[in-house]
Amino acid sequence: RSALGFALGMALGSAYGALVLLAQSHNIWYCLVTTVSLGTALALGMAFSVKVRVTVLLTLPHIFTSKRPPSSSSSSPSSASARLPWRPVPAEEGKMLLLLLALGMATAGPCANVLHNVSRAAEAMACGAELALNQTAERLQRARQPLLNVLAKIKDIARKAKAVGDRVRRFFRSIMDSVTHVARALRNVWHWLARLGQLCNQQLGTPRRRCLRLFSEAQDKCERAVPFLYFLCYIIAAFKPLCGLANGARRSAAARALGPRAGTDAASSRCSRAALLHHPPAARYVRPRGPWFSRQERQRYGLELAAVLRHVLLGLGLILADYSVFWLLDLLRHELRGETVARAPSVLGISVNGSGYTSEIFRDLVGAFEALQQGNVSVLSQRCRLRPVEPDYGTYMAMGILYGVCLSIALVGSYVGRLRRAICAAYYPEREQ
């Protein structure tokens, strides 16, 4: 029983609930049910089961490590896990999922807000144009076609912005479906790996059992072939002890190979010291508790850090674009907050005297000229005021937290990955040399 394991299980369940509720904005009841179920399973499993506790503790460092096998110079040969064959983790780095989540938030937050503000600016311009058309239908008759073309272009821009927004929404949904599919595939792979040994033993059996089964089948065939001389078939049973030669040879070879080393390691363990290595092999290894990296670790460290910084710069660019568009539109809204009316200048009166065809033509021209001088035009109106959407600063903060966690994982991931040796040594001290 472990109270610390119970507390760690509850903490992991709470962290999952906070991530699902705050980052992905799922339903509150879905978050409550899944968090309580996961927290209960983890807390009780880590509190009362050593196997569950070891599995969870060995899984947590994989968030900080990649699926590439560790270099032979990155850990001490005294590690229990260094003697086991490397099995790649069935997933990419844990930080890639966080970067994918941050990219989805940037797509659904700043990008969508930029498109929304552009759409509102287009709507405000369209509103002003329509208002001017309604007030000055006679005055703008000559310029109707250019204004209608401009209005058509504005509406086309708004439709394209809406289409882009729909594509962004479908892209985000496809990303979430892909993440769900990957998680389901990882769960199936994990279950398959967990049952692989049982399936192999059920289908094939151990080498010794297969050997004994072959001798038994041979004896049965012999008795069926010569039933009147069945006692001769018992000679086959005399060769069954040969099936145990492989285990005996392996134990004897292991005893001869590890005998001197086991004595040295046992003496070192009684003295509470690390296992001894000769000077040439010791110079090729990096101590697990040391602050230095091997060449392969340094290369992997630089590549991972560059990848995280590239995603961070992309997110910062989207945030700056969102805030810049909002700041520009808000500045325009502040400067154009009044109402501008274009008033007609002093009316010039013209009278035409006379009669005849020519005088009628001039009277019509003067009437058209007087109609152009009458009335006022509202250039800017409060009804068509520009109202930009303010950015969601909570999304900015969540993206910053995710990028900070990813950067921390890239910085300390190599050190955290070495904790697997300490966990194996703590729960399996008999395998620690």
Short mmCIF file of C-alpha atoms in Angstrom, two decimals:
data_model
loop_
_atom_site.label_atom_id
_atom_site.label_comp_id
_atom_site.label_asym_id
_atom_site.label_seq_id
_atom_site.Cartn_x
_atom_site.Cartn_y
_atom_site.Cartn_z
CA ARG A 1 0.00 0.00 0.00
CA SER A 2 1.23 3.45 -0.87
CA ALA A 3 -0.36 6.76 0.13
CA LEU A 4 2.02 8.58 -2.20
CA GLY A 5 0.85 6.42 -5.12
CA PHE A 6 -2.78 7.20 -4.25
CA ALA A 7 -2.00 10.94 -4.21
CA LEU A 8 -0.11 10.72 -7.52
CA GLY A 9 -3.02 8.87 -9.16
CA MET A 10 -5.46 11.53 -8.00
CA ALA A 11 -3.13 14.26 -9.28
CA LEU A 12 -2.88 12.62 -12.72
CA GLY A 13 -6.66 12.28 -12.93
CA SER A 14 -7.11 15.93 -11.94
CA ALA A 15 -4.56 17.05 -14.54
CA TYR A 16 -6.45 15.10 -17.23
CA GLY A 17 -9.74 16.73 -16.19
CA ALA A 18 -8.25 20.22 -16.27
CA LEU A 19 -6.74 19.62 -19.72
CA VAL A 20 -9.98 18.29 -21.19
CA LEU A 21 -12.14 21.01 -19.62
CA LEU A 22 -9.95 24.09 -20.08
CA ALA A 23 -7.93 23.31 -23.22
CA GLN A 24 -10.46 21.34 -25.27
CA SER A 25 -13.66 22.82 -23.76
CA HIS A 26 -15.58 19.55 -23.58
CA ASN A 27 -18.92 19.09 -21.82
CA ILE A 28 -18.73 19.48 -18.04
CA TRP A 29 -20.52 16.16 -17.41
CA TYR A 30 -18.23 14.31 -19.80
CA CYS A 31 -15.19 15.83 -18.05
CA LEU A 32 -16.61 14.95 -14.62
CA VAL A 33 -17.37 11.31 -15.47
CA THR A 34 -14.08 10.62 -17.25
CA THR A 35 -12.01 12.41 -14.60
CA VAL A 36 -13.66 10.57 -11.70
CA SER A 37 -13.31 7.21 -13.47
CA LEU A 38 -9.70 7.73 -14.49
CA GLY A 39 -8.72 9.23 -11.13
CA THR A 40 -10.35 6.36 -9.21
CA ALA A 41 -8.67 3.70 -11.38
CA LEU A 42 -5.24 5.34 -11.17
CA ALA A 43 -5.46 6.13 -7.45
CA LEU A 44 -6.62 2.68 -6.37
CA GLY A 45 -4.32 0.90 -8.82
CA MET A 46 -1.21 2.83 -7.75
CA ALA A 47 -2.14 2.54 -4.08
CA PHE A 48 -2.67 -1.24 -3.93
CA SER A 49 -0.87 -2.70 -6.99
CA VAL A 50 2.89 -2.63 -7.40
CA LYS A 51 2.62 -3.61 -11.09
CA VAL A 52 0.30 -0.69 -11.88
CA ARG A 53 2.54 1.67 -9.91
CA VAL A 54 5.66 0.59 -11.81
CA THR A 55 3.84 0.77 -15.17
CA VAL A 56 2.62 4.33 -14.54
CA LEU A 57 5.96 5.52 -13.18
CA LEU A 58 7.81 4.06 -16.20
CA THR A 59 5.26 5.55 -18.61
CA LEU A 60 5.53 9.12 -17.29
CA PRO A 61 9.18 9.66 -18.42
CA HIS A 62 8.15 8.67 -21.97
CA ILE A 63 6.42 12.06 -22.22
CA PHE A 64 9.87 13.62 -22.07
CA THR A 65 11.67 11.15 -24.36
CA SER A 66 11.51 10.26 -28.03
CA LYS A 67 10.83 6.90 -29.63
CA ARG A 68 14.43 6.57 -30.91
CA PRO A 69 16.44 4.04 -28.95
CA PRO A 70 18.90 5.53 -26.47
CA SER A 71 22.56 5.49 -27.36
CA SER A 72 24.85 2.95 -25.74
CA SER A 73 26.84 5.83 -24.24
CA SER A 74 23.88 7.63 -22.75
CA SER A 75 23.42 5.43 -19.68
CA SER A 76 25.49 3.29 -17.40
CA PRO A 77 25.82 -0.44 -18.07
CA SER A 78 24.77 -0.97 -14.48
CA SER A 79 21.24 0.00 -15.42
CA ALA A 80 18.71 -2.80 -15.28
CA SER A 81 16.95 -1.58 -18.39
CA ALA A 82 20.21 -1.35 -20.38
CA ARG A 83 20.50 -5.14 -20.47
CA LEU A 84 17.01 -5.57 -21.92
CA PRO A 85 16.30 -5.39 -25.70
CA TRP A 86 14.97 -1.96 -26.67
CA ARG A 87 11.28 -1.81 -27.54
CA PRO A 88 10.33 1.49 -29.22
CA VAL A 89 7.56 3.47 -27.62
CA PRO A 90 4.39 3.16 -29.78
CA ALA A 91 4.01 6.94 -29.96
CA GLU A 92 5.94 10.06 -30.85
CA GLU A 93 7.12 12.35 -28.13
CA GLY A 94 4.57 13.55 -25.63
CA LYS A 95 5.40 17.12 -26.49
CA MET A 96 4.25 16.57 -30.07
CA LEU A 97 0.70 16.04 -28.80
CA LEU A 98 0.97 19.27 -26.80
CA LEU A 99 2.32 21.13 -29.85
CA LEU A 100 -0.53 19.74 -31.92
CA LEU A 101 -3.02 20.92 -29.29
CA ALA A 102 -1.41 24.38 -29.23
CA LEU A 103 -1.57 24.55 -33.04
CA GLY A 104 -5.25 23.62 -32.93
CA MET A 105 -5.91 26.35 -30.35
CA ALA A 106 -4.04 28.86 -32.53
CA THR A 107 -6.10 27.83 -35.54
CA ALA A 108 -9.41 28.03 -33.68
CA GLY A 109 -8.46 31.17 -31.72
CA PRO A 110 -6.24 33.85 -33.32
CA CYS A 111 -6.76 32.72 -36.95
CA ALA A 112 -10.53 32.58 -36.59
CA ASN A 113 -10.52 35.95 -34.81
CA VAL A 114 -8.51 37.55 -37.64
CA LEU A 115 -11.00 36.25 -40.20
CA HIS A 116 -13.89 37.43 -38.03
CA ASN A 117 -12.45 40.96 -37.74
CA VAL A 118 -11.81 41.15 -41.48
CA SER A 119 -15.37 40.01 -42.08
CA ARG A 120 -16.71 42.70 -39.73
CA ALA A 121 -14.63 45.36 -41.45
CA ALA A 122 -16.04 44.23 -44.78
CA GLU A 123 -19.56 44.31 -43.37
CA ALA A 124 -19.02 47.85 -42.02
CA MET A 125 -17.77 49.02 -45.39
CA ALA A 126 -20.72 47.37 -47.08
CA CYS A 127 -23.09 49.00 -44.61
CA GLY A 128 -21.63 52.45 -45.31
CA ALA A 129 -21.85 51.91 -49.02
CA GLU A 130 -25.47 50.78 -48.77
CA LEU A 131 -26.36 53.76 -46.56
CA ALA A 132 -24.77 56.14 -49.03
CA LEU A 133 -26.68 54.47 -51.85
CA ASN A 134 -29.97 54.82 -49.96
CA GLN A 135 -29.42 58.52 -49.19
CA THR A 136 -27.95 59.60 -52.49
CA ALA A 137 -29.59 57.31 -55.01
CA GLU A 138 -30.08 60.18 -57.47
CA ARG A 139 -26.65 61.73 -56.83
CA LEU A 140 -24.74 58.47 -57.14
CA GLN A 141 -26.60 57.27 -60.21
CA ARG A 142 -23.64 58.12 -62.43
CA ALA A 143 -21.20 56.27 -60.17
CA ARG A 144 -23.48 53.33 -59.38
CA GLN A 145 -21.64 50.79 -61.47
CA PRO A 146 -18.19 51.34 -59.84
CA LEU A 147 -19.70 51.32 -56.38
CA LEU A 148 -21.65 48.17 -57.11
CA ASN A 149 -18.49 46.54 -58.36
CA VAL A 150 -16.73 47.55 -55.15
CA LEU A 151 -19.67 46.25 -53.13
CA ALA A 152 -19.59 42.96 -55.04
CA LYS A 153 -15.87 42.63 -54.37
CA ILE A 154 -16.42 43.33 -50.67
CA LYS A 155 -19.12 40.68 -50.47
CA ASP A 156 -16.89 38.26 -52.37
CA ILE A 157 -14.12 38.90 -49.83
CA ALA A 158 -16.58 38.26 -46.99
CA ARG A 159 -17.74 35.00 -48.61
CA LYS A 160 -14.16 33.87 -49.11
CA ALA A 161 -13.37 34.73 -45.48
CA LYS A 162 -16.36 32.66 -44.39
CA ALA A 163 -15.20 29.79 -46.63
CA VAL A 164 -11.72 30.00 -45.12
CA GLY A 165 -13.25 29.94 -41.64
CA ASP A 166 -15.24 26.81 -42.55
CA ARG A 167 -12.10 25.17 -43.88
CA VAL A 168 -10.21 26.05 -40.70
CA ARG A 169 -13.03 24.56 -38.62
CA ARG A 170 -13.03 21.38 -40.69
CA PHE A 171 -9.22 21.23 -40.44
CA PHE A 172 -9.38 21.50 -36.65
CA ARG A 173 -12.06 18.82 -36.51
CA SER A 174 -9.94 16.53 -38.68
CA ILE A 175 -6.97 17.13 -36.36
CA MET A 176 -9.05 16.18 -33.33
CA ASP A 177 -10.34 13.06 -35.13
CA SER A 178 -6.76 12.13 -36.04
CA VAL A 179 -5.60 12.56 -32.44
CA THR A 180 -8.50 10.38 -31.25
CA HIS A 181 -7.66 7.73 -33.86
CA VAL A 182 -3.98 7.76 -32.85
CA ALA A 183 -4.92 7.42 -29.17
CA ARG A 184 -7.21 4.48 -29.98
CA ALA A 185 -4.47 2.83 -32.05
CA LEU A 186 -1.95 3.33 -29.23
CA ARG A 187 -4.36 1.74 -26.77
CA ASN A 188 -4.83 -1.29 -29.07
CA VAL A 189 -1.07 -1.62 -29.54
CA TRP A 190 -0.54 -1.38 -25.78
CA HIS A 191 -3.12 -4.12 -25.10
CA TRP A 192 -1.59 -6.28 -27.81
CA LEU A 193 1.91 -5.89 -26.37
CA ALA A 194 0.63 -6.62 -22.87
CA ARG A 195 -0.94 -9.92 -24.03
CA LEU A 196 1.84 -10.88 -26.46
CA GLY A 197 3.64 -13.18 -24.04
CA GLN A 198 0.44 -14.97 -23.01
CA LEU A 199 -0.62 -15.49 -26.63
CA CYS A 200 2.78 -16.88 -27.59
CA ASN A 201 2.79 -19.29 -24.64
CA GLN A 202 -0.77 -20.41 -25.42
CA GLN A 203 -0.17 -20.98 -29.13
CA LEU A 204 3.41 -22.26 -29.17
CA GLY A 205 4.32 -23.26 -25.65
CA THR A 206 7.82 -23.26 -24.16
CA PRO A 207 10.71 -24.98 -26.01
CA ARG A 208 10.91 -27.73 -23.36
CA ARG A 209 7.20 -28.52 -23.65
CA ARG A 210 7.39 -28.64 -27.44
CA CYS A 211 10.32 -31.06 -27.20
CA LEU A 212 8.44 -33.33 -24.77
CA ARG A 213 5.34 -33.21 -26.96
CA LEU A 214 7.35 -34.32 -29.98
CA PHE A 215 8.79 -37.32 -28.08
CA SER A 216 5.31 -38.29 -26.84
CA GLU A 217 3.87 -38.11 -30.36
CA ALA A 218 6.76 -40.22 -31.68
CA GLN A 219 6.12 -42.85 -28.99
CA ASP A 220 2.40 -42.96 -29.82
CA LYS A 221 3.11 -43.37 -33.54
CA CYS A 222 5.58 -46.16 -32.76
CA GLU A 223 3.04 -48.05 -30.62
CA ARG A 224 0.39 -47.74 -33.35
CA ALA A 225 2.85 -48.93 -36.00
CA VAL A 226 4.16 -52.05 -34.17
CA PRO A 227 1.62 -52.92 -31.47
CA PHE A 228 3.02 -56.42 -30.98
CA LEU A 229 6.49 -54.92 -30.19
CA TYR A 230 5.26 -51.94 -28.21
CA PHE A 231 7.87 -52.42 -25.47
CA LEU A 232 10.55 -51.32 -27.93
CA CYS A 233 8.89 -47.90 -28.11
CA TYR A 234 9.79 -47.16 -24.52
CA ILE A 235 13.34 -46.53 -25.75
CA ILE A 236 12.09 -43.15 -27.02
CA ALA A 237 11.07 -42.15 -23.50
CA ALA A 238 14.68 -42.59 -22.42
CA PHE A 239 15.66 -39.59 -24.61
CA LYS A 240 13.15 -37.12 -23.03
CA PRO A 241 15.73 -35.77 -20.52
CA LEU A 242 17.58 -34.30 -23.51
CA CYS A 243 14.90 -31.55 -23.59
CA GLY A 244 16.35 -30.07 -20.43
CA LEU A 245 19.89 -29.81 -21.76
CA ALA A 246 19.36 -26.29 -23.15
CA ASN A 247 18.34 -24.86 -19.79
CA GLY A 248 21.17 -26.61 -18.02
CA ALA A 249 23.72 -25.45 -20.61
CA ARG A 250 22.43 -21.89 -20.43
CA ARG A 251 22.62 -21.82 -16.62
CA SER A 252 26.13 -23.26 -16.60
CA ALA A 253 27.33 -20.79 -19.26
CA ALA A 254 25.78 -17.88 -17.40
CA ALA A 255 27.38 -19.05 -14.15
CA ARG A 256 30.81 -19.30 -15.80
CA ALA A 257 30.45 -15.88 -17.50
CA LEU A 258 28.97 -13.95 -14.58
CA GLY A 259 30.67 -15.72 -11.71
CA PRO A 260 33.65 -13.35 -11.21
CA ARG A 261 31.57 -10.28 -12.01
CA ALA A 262 28.76 -11.31 -9.62
CA GLY A 263 31.24 -11.64 -6.76
CA THR A 264 32.65 -8.18 -7.47
CA ASP A 265 29.17 -6.66 -7.75
CA ALA A 266 28.03 -8.33 -4.55
CA ALA A 267 31.06 -6.94 -2.69
CA SER A 268 30.39 -3.49 -4.18
CA SER A 269 26.74 -3.67 -3.16
CA ARG A 270 27.65 -4.60 0.42
CA CYS A 271 29.90 -1.55 0.50
CA SER A 272 27.08 0.65 -0.95
CA ARG A 273 29.14 1.46 -4.02
CA ALA A 274 28.44 1.32 -7.74
CA ALA A 275 29.46 -1.71 -9.79
CA LEU A 276 33.05 -1.60 -11.02
CA LEU A 277 34.12 -1.27 -14.65
CA HIS A 278 37.54 -1.44 -16.16
CA HIS A 279 39.01 1.91 -17.12
CA PRO A 280 38.62 1.66 -20.95
CA PRO A 281 34.87 0.74 -20.86
CA ALA A 282 34.17 3.26 -18.08
CA ALA A 283 35.56 6.08 -20.19
CA ARG A 284 32.99 5.40 -22.93
CA TYR A 285 29.91 5.76 -20.71
CA VAL A 286 28.14 8.76 -19.23
CA ARG A 287 26.95 8.37 -15.67
CA PRO A 288 23.14 8.47 -15.27
CA ARG A 289 23.43 11.10 -12.54
CA GLY A 290 25.93 13.20 -14.47
CA PRO A 291 25.00 16.52 -16.09
CA TRP A 292 26.77 15.78 -19.38
CA PHE A 293 25.26 14.45 -22.60
CA SER A 294 26.68 12.02 -25.10
CA ARG A 295 27.12 13.02 -28.74
CA GLN A 296 23.85 11.39 -29.83
CA GLU A 297 21.99 13.02 -26.94
CA ARG A 298 23.42 16.44 -27.82
CA GLN A 299 22.34 16.08 -31.45
CA ARG A 300 18.84 14.91 -30.48
CA TYR A 301 18.63 17.70 -27.88
CA GLY A 302 19.42 20.38 -30.49
CA LEU A 303 16.95 19.01 -33.04
CA GLU A 304 14.11 18.79 -30.51
CA LEU A 305 14.79 22.30 -29.21
CA ALA A 306 14.83 23.71 -32.77
CA ALA A 307 11.52 21.97 -33.57
CA VAL A 308 9.84 23.39 -30.46
CA LEU A 309 11.17 26.90 -31.16
CA ARG A 310 9.83 26.69 -34.71
CA HIS A 311 6.34 25.91 -33.41
CA VAL A 312 6.65 28.69 -30.82
CA LEU A 313 7.56 31.23 -33.51
CA LEU A 314 4.59 30.10 -35.60
CA GLY A 315 2.24 30.56 -32.65
CA LEU A 316 3.71 33.98 -31.82
CA GLY A 317 3.27 35.05 -35.44
CA LEU A 318 -0.41 34.10 -35.36
CA ILE A 319 -0.92 35.92 -32.06
CA LEU A 320 0.82 39.07 -33.36
CA ALA A 321 -1.26 39.01 -36.54
CA ASP A 322 -4.48 38.68 -34.54
CA TYR A 323 -3.63 41.50 -32.14
CA SER A 324 -2.30 43.75 -34.94
CA VAL A 325 -5.52 43.45 -36.94
CA PHE A 326 -7.60 44.16 -33.83
CA TRP A 327 -5.41 47.14 -32.87
CA LEU A 328 -5.68 48.66 -36.37
CA LEU A 329 -9.46 48.23 -36.55
CA ASP A 330 -9.90 49.54 -33.01
CA LEU A 331 -7.83 52.61 -33.91
CA LEU A 332 -10.06 53.22 -36.93
CA ARG A 333 -13.15 52.80 -34.77
CA HIS A 334 -11.79 55.36 -32.29
CA GLU A 335 -10.96 57.88 -34.99
CA LEU A 336 -14.27 57.44 -36.83
CA ARG A 337 -16.52 57.37 -33.78
CA GLY A 338 -18.35 60.60 -34.82
CA GLU A 339 -20.86 61.15 -37.61
CA THR A 340 -19.68 62.96 -40.72
CA VAL A 341 -22.25 64.73 -42.88
CA ALA A 342 -21.35 66.19 -46.26
CA ARG A 343 -23.49 69.33 -46.53
CA ALA A 344 -24.20 71.10 -49.76
CA PRO A 345 -22.46 74.41 -50.37
CA SER A 346 -24.27 77.66 -51.02
CA VAL A 347 -27.03 77.11 -53.55
CA LEU A 348 -26.48 78.95 -56.77
CA GLY A 349 -29.72 80.02 -58.40
CA ILE A 350 -29.96 80.28 -62.18
CA SER A 351 -33.03 81.43 -64.09
CA VAL A 352 -33.65 81.02 -67.79
CA ASN A 353 -36.00 83.42 -69.52
CA GLY A 354 -37.46 83.02 -72.90
CA SER A 355 -39.44 80.53 -74.87
CA GLY A 356 -38.65 77.98 -77.44
CA TYR A 357 -36.94 74.68 -77.87
CA THR A 358 -33.52 75.91 -76.78
CA SER A 359 -34.82 77.52 -73.61
CA GLU A 360 -36.55 74.29 -72.58
CA ILE A 361 -33.30 72.40 -72.95
CA PHE A 362 -31.48 74.92 -70.77
CA ARG A 363 -34.27 74.81 -68.16
CA ASP A 364 -33.90 71.01 -67.91
CA LEU A 365 -30.14 71.36 -67.46
CA VAL A 366 -30.61 73.99 -64.77
CA GLY A 367 -33.18 71.78 -62.99
CA ALA A 368 -30.74 68.87 -62.95
CA PHE A 369 -28.03 71.19 -61.64
CA GLU A 370 -30.32 72.40 -58.84
CA ALA A 371 -31.20 68.81 -57.89
CA LEU A 372 -27.51 68.05 -57.47
CA GLN A 373 -27.11 70.96 -55.03
CA GLN A 374 -29.92 69.86 -52.69
CA GLY A 375 -29.70 67.46 -49.75
CA ASN A 376 -26.99 66.29 -47.34
CA VAL A 377 -25.06 63.02 -47.47
CA SER A 378 -24.06 61.06 -44.31
CA VAL A 379 -20.55 59.85 -45.02
CA LEU A 380 -20.11 58.15 -41.65
CA SER A 381 -22.99 56.92 -39.49
CA GLN A 382 -23.17 55.21 -36.10
CA ARG A 383 -25.36 52.54 -37.60
CA CYS A 384 -22.40 51.34 -39.68
CA ARG A 385 -19.85 51.75 -36.91
CA LEU A 386 -16.93 49.34 -37.00
CA ARG A 387 -16.98 46.95 -34.01
CA PRO A 388 -13.90 44.68 -34.03
CA VAL A 389 -13.83 41.54 -31.88
CA GLU A 390 -11.31 41.69 -29.05
CA PRO A 391 -8.85 38.77 -28.93
CA ASP A 392 -9.36 36.02 -26.38
CA TYR A 393 -6.49 36.57 -23.98
CA GLY A 394 -7.31 33.32 -22.17
CA THR A 395 -6.45 31.44 -25.36
CA TYR A 396 -3.18 33.39 -25.55
CA MET A 397 -2.38 32.37 -21.97
CA ALA A 398 -3.28 28.71 -22.61
CA MET A 399 -1.09 28.67 -25.73
CA GLY A 400 1.74 30.25 -23.76
CA ILE A 401 1.40 27.60 -21.04
CA LEU A 402 1.42 24.78 -23.62
CA TYR A 403 4.45 26.21 -25.42
CA GLY A 404 6.19 26.70 -22.07
CA VAL A 405 5.53 23.08 -21.10
CA CYS A 406 6.80 21.88 -24.49
CA LEU A 407 9.92 24.00 -24.13
CA SER A 408 10.50 22.65 -20.62
CA ILE A 409 10.08 19.10 -21.93
CA ALA A 410 12.65 19.79 -24.66
CA LEU A 411 15.09 21.27 -22.12
CA VAL A 412 14.90 18.65 -19.35
CA GLY A 413 13.59 15.65 -21.31
CA SER A 414 16.95 13.88 -21.50
CA TYR A 415 17.43 14.15 -17.75
CA VAL A 416 13.92 12.98 -16.93
CA GLY A 417 14.34 10.00 -19.24
CA ARG A 418 17.14 8.75 -17.01
CA LEU A 419 14.68 8.37 -14.12
CA ARG A 420 13.58 5.05 -15.62
CA ARG A 421 16.78 3.47 -14.32
CA ALA A 422 16.11 4.70 -10.79
CA ILE A 423 12.49 3.42 -10.95
CA CYS A 424 13.61 -0.03 -12.15
CA ALA A 425 16.31 -0.16 -9.49
CA ALA A 426 13.86 0.83 -6.75
CA TYR A 427 11.28 -1.86 -7.59
CA TYR A 428 13.65 -4.57 -8.85
CA PRO A 429 16.82 -4.25 -6.74
CA GLU A 430 17.83 -7.85 -7.47
CA ARG A 431 18.39 -6.94 -11.14
CA GLU A 432 20.43 -3.83 -10.33
CA GLN A 433 24.20 -4.45 -10.52
#
